[in-house]
Coordinates of C-alpha atoms in Angstrom, one line a residue:
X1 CA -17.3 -17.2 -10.6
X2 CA -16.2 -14.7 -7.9
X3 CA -18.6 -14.1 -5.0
X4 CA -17.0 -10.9 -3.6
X5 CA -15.1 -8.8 -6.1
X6 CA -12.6 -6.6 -4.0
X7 CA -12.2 -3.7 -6.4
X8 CA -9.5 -0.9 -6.4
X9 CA -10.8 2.5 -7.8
X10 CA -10.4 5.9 -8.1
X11 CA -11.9 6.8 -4.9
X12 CA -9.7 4.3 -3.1
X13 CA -8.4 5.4 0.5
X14 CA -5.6 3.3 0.4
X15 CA -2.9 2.0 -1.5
X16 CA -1.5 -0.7 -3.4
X17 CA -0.1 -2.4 -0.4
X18 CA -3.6 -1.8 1.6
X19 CA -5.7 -3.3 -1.1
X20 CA -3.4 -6.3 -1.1
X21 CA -4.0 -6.6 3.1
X22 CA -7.9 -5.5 2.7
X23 CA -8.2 -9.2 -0.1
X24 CA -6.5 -10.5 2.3
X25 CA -8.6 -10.3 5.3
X26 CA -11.5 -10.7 2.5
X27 CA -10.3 -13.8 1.5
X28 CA -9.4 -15.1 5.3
X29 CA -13.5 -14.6 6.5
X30 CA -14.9 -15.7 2.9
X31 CA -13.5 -19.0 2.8
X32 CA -15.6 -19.6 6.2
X33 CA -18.6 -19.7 4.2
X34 CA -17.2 -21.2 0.8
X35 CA -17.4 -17.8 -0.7
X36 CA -14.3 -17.4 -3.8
X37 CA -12.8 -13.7 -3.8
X38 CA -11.6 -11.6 -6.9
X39 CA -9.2 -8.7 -6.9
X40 CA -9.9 -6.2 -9.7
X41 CA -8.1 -3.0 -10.7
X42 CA -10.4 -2.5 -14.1
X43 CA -11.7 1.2 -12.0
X44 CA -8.7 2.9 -11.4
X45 CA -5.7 3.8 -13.9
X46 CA -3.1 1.9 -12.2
X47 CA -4.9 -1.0 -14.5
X48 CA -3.2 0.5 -17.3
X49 CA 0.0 -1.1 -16.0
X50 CA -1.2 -4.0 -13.4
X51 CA -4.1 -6.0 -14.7
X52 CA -5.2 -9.3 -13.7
X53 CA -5.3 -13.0 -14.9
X54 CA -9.2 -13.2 -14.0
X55 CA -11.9 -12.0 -16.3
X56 CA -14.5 -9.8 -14.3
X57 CA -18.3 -9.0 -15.1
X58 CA -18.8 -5.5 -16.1
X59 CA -20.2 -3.4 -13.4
X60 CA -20.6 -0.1 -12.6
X61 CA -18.4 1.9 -10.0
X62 CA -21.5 3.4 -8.4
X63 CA -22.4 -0.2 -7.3
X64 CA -19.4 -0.6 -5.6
X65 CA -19.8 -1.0 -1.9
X66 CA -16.9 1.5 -0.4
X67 CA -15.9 0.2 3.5
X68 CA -14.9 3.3 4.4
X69 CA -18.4 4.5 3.8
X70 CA -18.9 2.6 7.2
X71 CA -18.0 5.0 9.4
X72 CA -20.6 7.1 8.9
X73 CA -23.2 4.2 8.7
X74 CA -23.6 1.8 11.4
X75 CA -24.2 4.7 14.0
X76 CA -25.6 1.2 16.6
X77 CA -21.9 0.4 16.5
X78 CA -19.1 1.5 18.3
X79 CA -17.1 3.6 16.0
X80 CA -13.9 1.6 15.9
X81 CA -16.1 -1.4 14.9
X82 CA -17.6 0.2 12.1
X83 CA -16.0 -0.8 8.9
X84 CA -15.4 -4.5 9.9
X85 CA -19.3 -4.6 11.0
X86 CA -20.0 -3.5 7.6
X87 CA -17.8 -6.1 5.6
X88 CA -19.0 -8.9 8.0
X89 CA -22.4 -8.1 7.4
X90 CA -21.9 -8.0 3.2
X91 CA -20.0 -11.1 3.6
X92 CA -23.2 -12.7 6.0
X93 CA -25.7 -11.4 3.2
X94 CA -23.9 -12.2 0.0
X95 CA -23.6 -16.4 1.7
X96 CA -27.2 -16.1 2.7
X97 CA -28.7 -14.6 -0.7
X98 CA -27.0 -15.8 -4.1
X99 CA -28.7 -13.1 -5.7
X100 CA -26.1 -10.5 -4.3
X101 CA -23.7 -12.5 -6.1
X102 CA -20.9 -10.8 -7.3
X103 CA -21.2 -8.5 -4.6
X104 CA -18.2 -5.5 -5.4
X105 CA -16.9 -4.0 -2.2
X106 CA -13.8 -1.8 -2.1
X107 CA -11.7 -2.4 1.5
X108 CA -8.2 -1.9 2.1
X109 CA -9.6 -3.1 5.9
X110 CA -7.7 -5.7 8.1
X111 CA -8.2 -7.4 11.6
X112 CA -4.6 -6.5 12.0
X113 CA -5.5 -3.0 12.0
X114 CA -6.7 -2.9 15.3
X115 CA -3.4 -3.9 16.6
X116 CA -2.6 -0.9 19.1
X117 CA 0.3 -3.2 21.2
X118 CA 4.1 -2.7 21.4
X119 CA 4.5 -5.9 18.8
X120 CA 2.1 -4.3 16.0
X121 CA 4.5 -4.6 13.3
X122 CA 5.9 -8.3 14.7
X123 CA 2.5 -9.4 14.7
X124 CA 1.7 -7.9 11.4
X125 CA 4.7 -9.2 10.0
X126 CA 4.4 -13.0 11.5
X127 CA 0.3 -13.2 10.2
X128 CA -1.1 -16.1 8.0
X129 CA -1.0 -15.6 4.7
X130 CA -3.0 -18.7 3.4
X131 CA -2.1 -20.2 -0.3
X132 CA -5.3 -19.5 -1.5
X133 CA -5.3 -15.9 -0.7
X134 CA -1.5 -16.0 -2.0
X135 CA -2.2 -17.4 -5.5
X136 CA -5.6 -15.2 -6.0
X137 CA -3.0 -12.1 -5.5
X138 CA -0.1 -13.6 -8.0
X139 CA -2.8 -14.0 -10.4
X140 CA -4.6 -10.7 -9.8
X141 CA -0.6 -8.8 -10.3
X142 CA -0.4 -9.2 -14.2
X143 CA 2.2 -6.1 -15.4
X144 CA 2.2 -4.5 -18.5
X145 CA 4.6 -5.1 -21.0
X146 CA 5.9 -1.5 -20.7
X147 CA 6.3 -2.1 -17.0
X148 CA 8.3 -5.6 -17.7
X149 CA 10.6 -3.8 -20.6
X150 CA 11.2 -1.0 -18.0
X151 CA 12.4 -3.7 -15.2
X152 CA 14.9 -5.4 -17.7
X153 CA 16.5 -1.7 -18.6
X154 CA 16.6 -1.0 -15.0
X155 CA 17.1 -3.6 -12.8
X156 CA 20.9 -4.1 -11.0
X157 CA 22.2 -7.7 -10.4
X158 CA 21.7 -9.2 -7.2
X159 CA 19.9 -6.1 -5.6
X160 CA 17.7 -5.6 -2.1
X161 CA 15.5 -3.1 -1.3
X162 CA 15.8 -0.5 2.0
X163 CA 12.4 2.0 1.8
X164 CA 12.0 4.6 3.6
X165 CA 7.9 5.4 4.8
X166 CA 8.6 9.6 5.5
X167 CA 4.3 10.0 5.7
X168 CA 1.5 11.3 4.1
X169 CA 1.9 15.1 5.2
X170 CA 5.4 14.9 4.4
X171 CA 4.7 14.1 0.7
X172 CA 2.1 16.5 -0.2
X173 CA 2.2 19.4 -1.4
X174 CA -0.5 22.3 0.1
X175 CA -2.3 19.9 2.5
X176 CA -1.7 22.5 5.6
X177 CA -4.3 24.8 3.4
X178 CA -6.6 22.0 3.8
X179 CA -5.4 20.9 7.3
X180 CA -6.6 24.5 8.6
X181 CA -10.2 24.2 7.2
X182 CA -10.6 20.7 8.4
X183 CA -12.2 19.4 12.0
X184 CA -10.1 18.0 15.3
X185 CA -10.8 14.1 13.8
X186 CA -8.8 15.1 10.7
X187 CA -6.1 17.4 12.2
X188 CA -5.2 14.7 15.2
X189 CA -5.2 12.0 12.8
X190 CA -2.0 9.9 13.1
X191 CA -1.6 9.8 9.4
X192 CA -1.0 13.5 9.4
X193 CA 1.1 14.8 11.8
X194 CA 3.8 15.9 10.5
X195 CA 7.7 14.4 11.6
X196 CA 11.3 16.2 11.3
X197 CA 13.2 13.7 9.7
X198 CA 17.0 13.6 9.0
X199 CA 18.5 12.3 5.6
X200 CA 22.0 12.2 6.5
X201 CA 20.9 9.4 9.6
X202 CA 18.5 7.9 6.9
X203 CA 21.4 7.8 4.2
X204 CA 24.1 6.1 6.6
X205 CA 21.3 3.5 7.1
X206 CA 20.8 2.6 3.5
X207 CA 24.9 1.8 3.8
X208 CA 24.9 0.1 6.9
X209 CA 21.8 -2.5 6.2
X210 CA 23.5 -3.1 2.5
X211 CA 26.4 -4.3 4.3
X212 CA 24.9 -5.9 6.5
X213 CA 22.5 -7.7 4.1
X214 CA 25.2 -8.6 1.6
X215 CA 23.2 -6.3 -0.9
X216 CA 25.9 -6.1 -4.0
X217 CA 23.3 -3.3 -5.1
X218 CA 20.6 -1.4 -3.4
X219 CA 17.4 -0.3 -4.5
X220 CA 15.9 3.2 -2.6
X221 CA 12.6 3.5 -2.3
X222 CA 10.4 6.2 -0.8
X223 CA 7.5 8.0 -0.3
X224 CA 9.5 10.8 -0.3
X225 CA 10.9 12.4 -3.7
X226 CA 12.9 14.7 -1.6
X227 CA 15.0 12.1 -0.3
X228 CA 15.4 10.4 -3.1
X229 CA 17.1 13.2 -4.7
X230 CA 18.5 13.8 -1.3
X231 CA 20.1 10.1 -2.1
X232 CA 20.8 10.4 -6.0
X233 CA 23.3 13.6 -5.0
X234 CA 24.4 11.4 -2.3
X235 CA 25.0 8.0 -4.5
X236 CA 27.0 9.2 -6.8
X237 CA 29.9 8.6 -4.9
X238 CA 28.3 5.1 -4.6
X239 CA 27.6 3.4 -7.5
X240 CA 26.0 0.6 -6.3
X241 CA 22.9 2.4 -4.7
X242 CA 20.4 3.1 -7.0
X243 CA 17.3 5.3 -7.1
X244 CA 15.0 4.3 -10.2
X245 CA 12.9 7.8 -10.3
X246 CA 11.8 11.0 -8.1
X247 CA 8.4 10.7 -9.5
X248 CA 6.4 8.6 -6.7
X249 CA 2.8 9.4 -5.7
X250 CA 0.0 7.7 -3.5
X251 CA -2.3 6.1 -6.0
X252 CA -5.1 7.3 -3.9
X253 CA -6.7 11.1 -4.8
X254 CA -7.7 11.6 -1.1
X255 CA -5.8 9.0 1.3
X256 CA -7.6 8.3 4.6
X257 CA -9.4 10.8 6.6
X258 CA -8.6 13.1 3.5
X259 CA -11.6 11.3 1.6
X260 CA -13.9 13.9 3.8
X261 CA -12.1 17.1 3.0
X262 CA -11.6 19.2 0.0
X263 CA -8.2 18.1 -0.8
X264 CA -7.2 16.2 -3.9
X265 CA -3.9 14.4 -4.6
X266 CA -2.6 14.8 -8.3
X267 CA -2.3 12.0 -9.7
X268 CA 0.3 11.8 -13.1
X269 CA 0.2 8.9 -15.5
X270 CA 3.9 8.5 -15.1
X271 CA 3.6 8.4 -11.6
X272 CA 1.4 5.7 -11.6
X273 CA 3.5 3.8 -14.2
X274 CA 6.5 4.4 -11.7
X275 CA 4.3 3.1 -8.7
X276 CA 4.2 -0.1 -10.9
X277 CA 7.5 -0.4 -11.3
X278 CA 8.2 0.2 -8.0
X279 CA 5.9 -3.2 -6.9
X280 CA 8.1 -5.1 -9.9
X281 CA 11.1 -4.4 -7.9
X282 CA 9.8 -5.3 -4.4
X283 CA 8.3 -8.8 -5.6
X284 CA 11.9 -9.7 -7.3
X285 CA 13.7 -8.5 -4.2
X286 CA 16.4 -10.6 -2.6
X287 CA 14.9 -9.0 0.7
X288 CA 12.9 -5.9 1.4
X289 CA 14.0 -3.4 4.4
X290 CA 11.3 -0.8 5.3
X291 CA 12.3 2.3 7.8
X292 CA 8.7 3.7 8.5
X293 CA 7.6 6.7 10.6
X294 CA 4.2 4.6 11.3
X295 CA 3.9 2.2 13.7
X296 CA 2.6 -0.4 11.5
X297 CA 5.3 -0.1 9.0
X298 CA 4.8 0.3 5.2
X299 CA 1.9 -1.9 3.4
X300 CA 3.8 -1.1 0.3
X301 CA 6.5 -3.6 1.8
X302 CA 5.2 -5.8 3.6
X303 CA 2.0 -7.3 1.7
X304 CA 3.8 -8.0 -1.5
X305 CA 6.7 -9.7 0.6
X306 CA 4.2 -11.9 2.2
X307 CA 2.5 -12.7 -1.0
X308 CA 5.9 -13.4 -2.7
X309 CA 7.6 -14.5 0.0
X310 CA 10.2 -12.3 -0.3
X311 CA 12.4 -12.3 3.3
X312 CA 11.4 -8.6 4.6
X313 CA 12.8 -7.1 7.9
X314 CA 10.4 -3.9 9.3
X315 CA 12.0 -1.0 11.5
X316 CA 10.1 1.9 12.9
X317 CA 11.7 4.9 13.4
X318 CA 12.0 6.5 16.3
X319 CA 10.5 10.3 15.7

């Protein structure tokens, strides 16, 4: 019996790698009161390839309590403390009153995220991961069998991963249509702003931390499908570097401060099948590198490497 269900769905603001770091935090303020969390995917398609060991009560997505939805709520608090107000005060009410019990929330929310210092990503990297919270997740990441099959066919020996995080306005396609229409809060937002980024620099680095890391084969991964045909023209004078598709996408239909615009992501089955596979390959990983233009690095990366235990390294680059 869960008493929090942490639910990804099709309204999600975040990704894969934020919903693993919002269970987290969810699971690290629960255990306080005794309170068991579940992870469940059963609302969004993703579950089509990543399902979970648990067996949830059916509930409906209407019901599900979205902590983004605390920024506009909560107008008492400060507006940086909204969202973690909000899942304090579910967590308070659902330990006080069995009745709420399952409460379904949806957060992709951390304590970390309030980490403005020069050692974000160190700090984010060196943070507690307890066992409990570590085997919900394993149990929660169940793949298809199409997604397993696929890993077999694809997978090189002895490989390690080097990512590259290029950002959310660099990825897609028509959002300065929407940028122009939308308010200061949305246009400023560091998600957004748009970086000039150089693939020959990025491309010596994928050869220079496979040395370095002993990879006898590398795995590219991106946010960017330009670069990663940027690197398939590139690897083919080096067969050892590998790019498994050009077909990524963020899982979430309006990411961020997005949610309150008119834009929508396009979201392709395939896509998410390949977003899948993508997660396969980080939680096998020898070691995960991630180059991100964020100063908090790449979720994506770093969440599943915790969970896993997978040795990750985190670079930010300097744009």
């Amino acid at each position: 019996m869960f008493d929090i269900i942490n639910c990804y769905h099709d309204k999600f603001s975040g990704g894969i790698g934020d919903f693993i770091k919002g269970t987290n935090y969810l699971q690290k303020e629960c255990i306080k009161f005794g309170l068991d969390v579940g992870m469940d995917w059963s609302h969004h398609d993703i579950s089509q390839y990543i399902s979970s060991k648990y067996k949830y009560p059916k509930y409906d997505q209407k019901y599900i309590i979205d902590a983004e939805d605390f920024r506009g709520a909560l107008l008492d608090v400060p507006h940086e403390n909204r969202i973690e107000t909000g899942i304090i005060n579910v967590i308070n009410t659902v330990a006080e009153d069995a009745s709420f019990r399952p409460a379904t929330i949806s957060s992709w929310y951390s304590d970390l995220d309030k980490d403005s210092s020069e050692n974000r990503t160190k700090n984010i990297s060196n943070s507690v991961v307890s066992s409990k919270c570590r085997d919900l997740v394993k149990n929660s990441i169940v793949f298809s069998s199409e997604i397993n099959k696929l890993f077999k066919k694809l997978s090189p020996q002895d490989y390690g991963i080097v990512h590259f995080r290029l950002g959310d306005r660099h990825i897609f396609q028509d959002i300065d249509k929407t940028l122009d229409k939308s308010d200061d809060a949305v246009k400023q937002n560091y998600n957004l702003q748009k970086f000039e980024h150089d693939y020959d620099y990025y491309y010596y680095l994928i050869k220079k931390e496979s040395e370095k890391n002993n990879f006898k084969n590398t795995v590219v991964l991106s946010d960017s499908n330009d670069f990663k045909k940027f690197v398939q023209e590139e690897g083919s004078r080096h067969k050892n570097i590998h790019v498994l598709h050009c077909n990524s996408v963020h899982t979430s239909p309006s990411p961020g401060l997005l949610k309150y615009t008119e834009f929508k992501n396009p979201i392709k089955k395939t896509a998410l099948r390949d977003t899948a596979l993508d997660l396969k390959f980080i939680i096998n990983s020898k070691k995960n590198i991630t180059f991100s233009c964020y100063a908090w690095g790449s979720s994506f990366i770093i969440w599943p490497s915790k969970i896993y235990n997978i040795p990750f390294d985190v670079r930010v680059l300097d744009l």
